[in-house]
């Protein structure tokens, strides 16, 4: 039986559930550390659905607490400015939800640091360190927490 993708806000339609399942089944999502690479991968999986930006926003709110890949995708979207027709309140709500997720599920601290500018950590891969440096620059170190 296929996974039901539901949260407080409701459930995904069959079409969007298929996207969610493709994301979960594709190991490239867990390997991507560059936000632009992750966003491009997600947009390819979305196909023509990417033009439904309000629906993309709802999709991310529904899925981000269910699988770390979706929190990473939402983080990448925020970092890359993909939100052309989102209202400020939507963007703020998504950013708040993503920051709450990474605060509760810090993992290696990478996405939290990417979103907040916190200092890089010694357990990151060279690719993660390079991406953080490109995005924030070495002069922008802040506290790790």
PDB file of C-alpha atoms in Angstrom:
ATOM      1  CA  UNK A   1       0.000   0.000   0.000  1.00  0.00           C
ATOM      2  CA  UNK A   2       1.451   3.434  -0.936  1.00  0.00           C
ATOM      3  CA  UNK A   3       2.436   5.830   1.851  1.00  0.00           C
ATOM      4  CA  UNK A   4      -0.208   8.356   2.842  1.00  0.00           C
ATOM      5  CA  UNK A   5       1.361  11.806   2.889  1.00  0.00           C
ATOM      6  CA  UNK A   6      -0.779  13.651   5.417  1.00  0.00           C
ATOM      7  CA  UNK A   7      -0.211  16.317   8.057  1.00  0.00           C
ATOM      8  CA  UNK A   8      -2.290  18.818   9.992  1.00  0.00           C
ATOM      9  CA  UNK A   9      -2.845  20.791   6.798  1.00  0.00           C
ATOM     10  CA  UNK A  10      -4.353  17.817   4.918  1.00  0.00           C
ATOM     11  CA  UNK A  11      -3.125  15.118   2.531  1.00  0.00           C
ATOM     12  CA  UNK A  12      -1.281  15.204  -0.769  1.00  0.00           C
ATOM     13  CA  UNK A  13      -3.152  14.417  -3.952  1.00  0.00           C
ATOM     14  CA  UNK A  14      -2.118  11.309  -5.889  1.00  0.00           C
ATOM     15  CA  UNK A  15      -0.018  13.412  -8.276  1.00  0.00           C
ATOM     16  CA  UNK A  16       1.894  15.137  -5.452  1.00  0.00           C
ATOM     17  CA  UNK A  17       2.213  11.888  -3.476  1.00  0.00           C
ATOM     18  CA  UNK A  18       3.992  10.407  -6.509  1.00  0.00           C
ATOM     19  CA  UNK A  19       6.484  13.289  -6.366  1.00  0.00           C
ATOM     20  CA  UNK A  20       7.013  12.702  -2.636  1.00  0.00           C
ATOM     21  CA  UNK A  21       7.615   9.000  -3.236  1.00  0.00           C
ATOM     22  CA  UNK A  22      10.136   9.733  -6.024  1.00  0.00           C
ATOM     23  CA  UNK A  23      12.050  12.046  -3.686  1.00  0.00           C
ATOM     24  CA  UNK A  24      12.180   9.436  -0.912  1.00  0.00           C
ATOM     25  CA  UNK A  25      13.289   6.691  -3.311  1.00  0.00           C
ATOM     26  CA  UNK A  26      16.084   8.743  -4.928  1.00  0.00           C
ATOM     27  CA  UNK A  27      19.384   8.544  -3.012  1.00  0.00           C
ATOM     28  CA  UNK A  28      20.716  11.616  -4.825  1.00  0.00           C
ATOM     29  CA  UNK A  29      18.634  13.766  -2.471  1.00  0.00           C
ATOM     30  CA  UNK A  30      20.459  12.539   0.602  1.00  0.00           C
ATOM     31  CA  UNK A  31      23.835  12.960  -1.133  1.00  0.00           C
ATOM     32  CA  UNK A  32      23.294  16.543  -2.350  1.00  0.00           C
ATOM     33  CA  UNK A  33      24.852  19.208  -0.157  1.00  0.00           C
ATOM     34  CA  UNK A  34      24.751  22.103  -2.596  1.00  0.00           C
ATOM     35  CA  UNK A  35      21.396  23.930  -2.339  1.00  0.00           C
ATOM     36  CA  UNK A  36      21.348  24.727  -6.070  1.00  0.00           C
ATOM     37  CA  UNK A  37      21.993  21.072  -6.976  1.00  0.00           C
ATOM     38  CA  UNK A  38      19.269  19.923  -4.585  1.00  0.00           C
ATOM     39  CA  UNK A  39      16.805  22.474  -5.940  1.00  0.00           C
ATOM     40  CA  UNK A  40      17.516  21.460  -9.554  1.00  0.00           C
ATOM     41  CA  UNK A  41      17.004  17.799  -8.685  1.00  0.00           C
ATOM     42  CA  UNK A  42      13.670  18.616  -7.042  1.00  0.00           C
ATOM     43  CA  UNK A  43      12.509  20.789  -9.942  1.00  0.00           C
ATOM     44  CA  UNK A  44      13.250  17.927 -12.350  1.00  0.00           C
ATOM     45  CA  UNK A  45      11.103  15.601 -10.217  1.00  0.00           C
ATOM     46  CA  UNK A  46       8.343  18.193 -10.092  1.00  0.00           C
ATOM     47  CA  UNK A  47       8.228  18.562 -13.861  1.00  0.00           C
ATOM     48  CA  UNK A  48       5.265  20.739 -14.873  1.00  0.00           C
ATOM     49  CA  UNK A  49       4.049  20.860 -11.261  1.00  0.00           C
ATOM     50  CA  UNK A  50       6.813  23.383 -10.492  1.00  0.00           C
ATOM     51  CA  UNK A  51       4.649  26.085 -12.094  1.00  0.00           C
ATOM     52  CA  UNK A  52       2.081  25.640  -9.315  1.00  0.00           C
ATOM     53  CA  UNK A  53       4.171  27.590  -6.817  1.00  0.00           C
ATOM     54  CA  UNK A  54       1.389  27.869  -4.236  1.00  0.00           C
ATOM     55  CA  UNK A  55       1.017  24.102  -4.423  1.00  0.00           C
ATOM     56  CA  UNK A  56       4.804  23.670  -4.068  1.00  0.00           C
ATOM     57  CA  UNK A  57       4.618  25.729  -0.885  1.00  0.00           C
ATOM     58  CA  UNK A  58       1.774  23.545   0.491  1.00  0.00           C
ATOM     59  CA  UNK A  59       3.647  20.388  -0.551  1.00  0.00           C
ATOM     60  CA  UNK A  60       6.704  21.451   1.443  1.00  0.00           C
ATOM     61  CA  UNK A  61       4.666  22.360   4.519  1.00  0.00           C
ATOM     62  CA  UNK A  62       2.955  18.971   4.379  1.00  0.00           C
ATOM     63  CA  UNK A  63       6.114  16.908   3.925  1.00  0.00           C
ATOM     64  CA  UNK A  64       8.986  18.634   5.709  1.00  0.00           C
ATOM     65  CA  UNK A  65       8.331  17.054   9.115  1.00  0.00           C
ATOM     66  CA  UNK A  66       7.967  13.579   7.625  1.00  0.00           C
ATOM     67  CA  UNK A  67      11.344  13.115   5.935  1.00  0.00           C
ATOM     68  CA  UNK A  68      14.615  15.109   6.255  1.00  0.00           C
ATOM     69  CA  UNK A  69      14.942  15.325   2.472  1.00  0.00           C
ATOM     70  CA  UNK A  70      11.934  17.635   2.322  1.00  0.00           C
ATOM     71  CA  UNK A  71      13.318  19.920   5.020  1.00  0.00           C
ATOM     72  CA  UNK A  72      16.552  20.053   2.998  1.00  0.00           C
ATOM     73  CA  UNK A  73      14.598  20.844  -0.184  1.00  0.00           C
ATOM     74  CA  UNK A  74      12.673  23.619   1.580  1.00  0.00           C
ATOM     75  CA  UNK A  75      15.987  24.950   2.919  1.00  0.00           C
ATOM     76  CA  UNK A  76      17.483  24.915  -0.576  1.00  0.00           C
ATOM     77  CA  UNK A  77      14.460  26.740  -1.970  1.00  0.00           C
ATOM     78  CA  UNK A  78      14.745  29.455   0.659  1.00  0.00           C
ATOM     79  CA  UNK A  79      18.511  29.797   0.139  1.00  0.00           C
ATOM     80  CA  UNK A  80      18.136  30.015  -3.656  1.00  0.00           C
ATOM     81  CA  UNK A  81      15.253  32.493  -3.692  1.00  0.00           C
ATOM     82  CA  UNK A  82      12.754  30.129  -5.319  1.00  0.00           C
ATOM     83  CA  UNK A  83       9.493  31.737  -4.258  1.00  0.00           C
ATOM     84  CA  UNK A  84       8.552  34.191  -6.976  1.00  0.00           C
ATOM     85  CA  UNK A  85       4.848  34.399  -6.213  1.00  0.00           C
ATOM     86  CA  UNK A  86       4.828  33.378  -2.557  1.00  0.00           C
ATOM     87  CA  UNK A  87       3.468  35.969  -0.186  1.00  0.00           C
ATOM     88  CA  UNK A  88       5.845  37.219   2.507  1.00  0.00           C
ATOM     89  CA  UNK A  89       3.712  35.466   5.140  1.00  0.00           C
ATOM     90  CA  UNK A  90       4.058  32.142   3.270  1.00  0.00           C
ATOM     91  CA  UNK A  91       7.813  32.499   2.992  1.00  0.00           C
ATOM     92  CA  UNK A  92       8.049  33.453   6.666  1.00  0.00           C
ATOM     93  CA  UNK A  93       5.862  30.512   7.691  1.00  0.00           C
ATOM     94  CA  UNK A  94       7.946  28.068   5.651  1.00  0.00           C
ATOM     95  CA  UNK A  95      11.222  29.483   6.972  1.00  0.00           C
ATOM     96  CA  UNK A  96       9.909  29.242  10.542  1.00  0.00           C
ATOM     97  CA  UNK A  97       8.820  25.635   9.986  1.00  0.00           C
ATOM     98  CA  UNK A  98      12.170  24.723   8.430  1.00  0.00           C
ATOM     99  CA  UNK A  99      14.162  26.353  11.238  1.00  0.00           C
ATOM    100  CA  UNK A 100      11.971  24.593  13.804  1.00  0.00           C
ATOM    101  CA  UNK A 101      12.618  21.287  12.028  1.00  0.00           C
ATOM    102  CA  UNK A 102      16.412  21.725  11.991  1.00  0.00           C
ATOM    103  CA  UNK A 103      16.376  22.914  15.608  1.00  0.00           C
ATOM    104  CA  UNK A 104      14.566  19.720  16.640  1.00  0.00           C
ATOM    105  CA  UNK A 105      16.484  17.432  14.212  1.00  0.00           C
ATOM    106  CA  UNK A 106      19.928  19.016  13.877  1.00  0.00           C
ATOM    107  CA  UNK A 107      21.679  16.108  12.152  1.00  0.00           C
ATOM    108  CA  UNK A 108      25.177  17.337  11.378  1.00  0.00           C
ATOM    109  CA  UNK A 109      24.112  20.989  11.684  1.00  0.00           C
ATOM    110  CA  UNK A 110      24.666  21.701   8.000  1.00  0.00           C
ATOM    111  CA  UNK A 111      21.262  23.025   6.958  1.00  0.00           C
ATOM    112  CA  UNK A 112      20.848  25.019  10.167  1.00  0.00           C
ATOM    113  CA  UNK A 113      24.206  26.684   9.499  1.00  0.00           C
ATOM    114  CA  UNK A 114      23.343  27.302   5.858  1.00  0.00           C
ATOM    115  CA  UNK A 115      20.119  29.066   6.837  1.00  0.00           C
ATOM    116  CA  UNK A 116      21.448  30.997   9.837  1.00  0.00           C
ATOM    117  CA  UNK A 117      25.105  31.618   8.988  1.00  0.00           C
ATOM    118  CA  UNK A 118      26.321  29.626  11.999  1.00  0.00           C
ATOM    119  CA  UNK A 119      29.936  28.526  11.820  1.00  0.00           C
ATOM    120  CA  UNK A 120      30.766  25.326   9.935  1.00  0.00           C
ATOM    121  CA  UNK A 121      31.466  22.193  11.918  1.00  0.00           C
ATOM    122  CA  UNK A 122      34.411  19.827  11.789  1.00  0.00           C
ATOM    123  CA  UNK A 123      32.226  16.801  10.939  1.00  0.00           C
ATOM    124  CA  UNK A 124      31.132  18.186   7.568  1.00  0.00           C
ATOM    125  CA  UNK A 125      32.293  16.816   4.259  1.00  0.00           C
ATOM    126  CA  UNK A 126      34.612  18.921   2.074  1.00  0.00           C
ATOM    127  CA  UNK A 127      31.663  19.550  -0.289  1.00  0.00           C
ATOM    128  CA  UNK A 128      29.559  20.887   2.577  1.00  0.00           C
ATOM    129  CA  UNK A 129      32.403  23.153   3.741  1.00  0.00           C
ATOM    130  CA  UNK A 130      32.942  24.460   0.203  1.00  0.00           C
ATOM    131  CA  UNK A 131      29.234  25.165  -0.237  1.00  0.00           C
ATOM    132  CA  UNK A 132      28.968  26.923   3.123  1.00  0.00           C
ATOM    133  CA  UNK A 133      32.010  29.061   2.285  1.00  0.00           C
ATOM    134  CA  UNK A 134      30.636  29.989  -1.152  1.00  0.00           C
ATOM    135  CA  UNK A 135      27.296  30.944   0.382  1.00  0.00           C
ATOM    136  CA  UNK A 136      28.499  32.750   3.519  1.00  0.00           C
ATOM    137  CA  UNK A 137      32.170  33.531   3.066  1.00  0.00           C
ATOM    138  CA  UNK A 138      34.813  32.832   5.706  1.00  0.00           C
ATOM    139  CA  UNK A 139      34.391  36.213   7.381  1.00  0.00           C
ATOM    140  CA  UNK A 140      30.814  35.517   8.442  1.00  0.00           C
ATOM    141  CA  UNK A 141      31.415  32.915  11.173  1.00  0.00           C
ATOM    142  CA  UNK A 142      28.929  33.094  14.029  1.00  0.00           C
ATOM    143  CA  UNK A 143      28.400  30.821  17.024  1.00  0.00           C
ATOM    144  CA  UNK A 144      27.736  27.199  16.072  1.00  0.00           C
ATOM    145  CA  UNK A 145      24.460  27.201  18.051  1.00  0.00           C
TER     146      UNK A 145
END
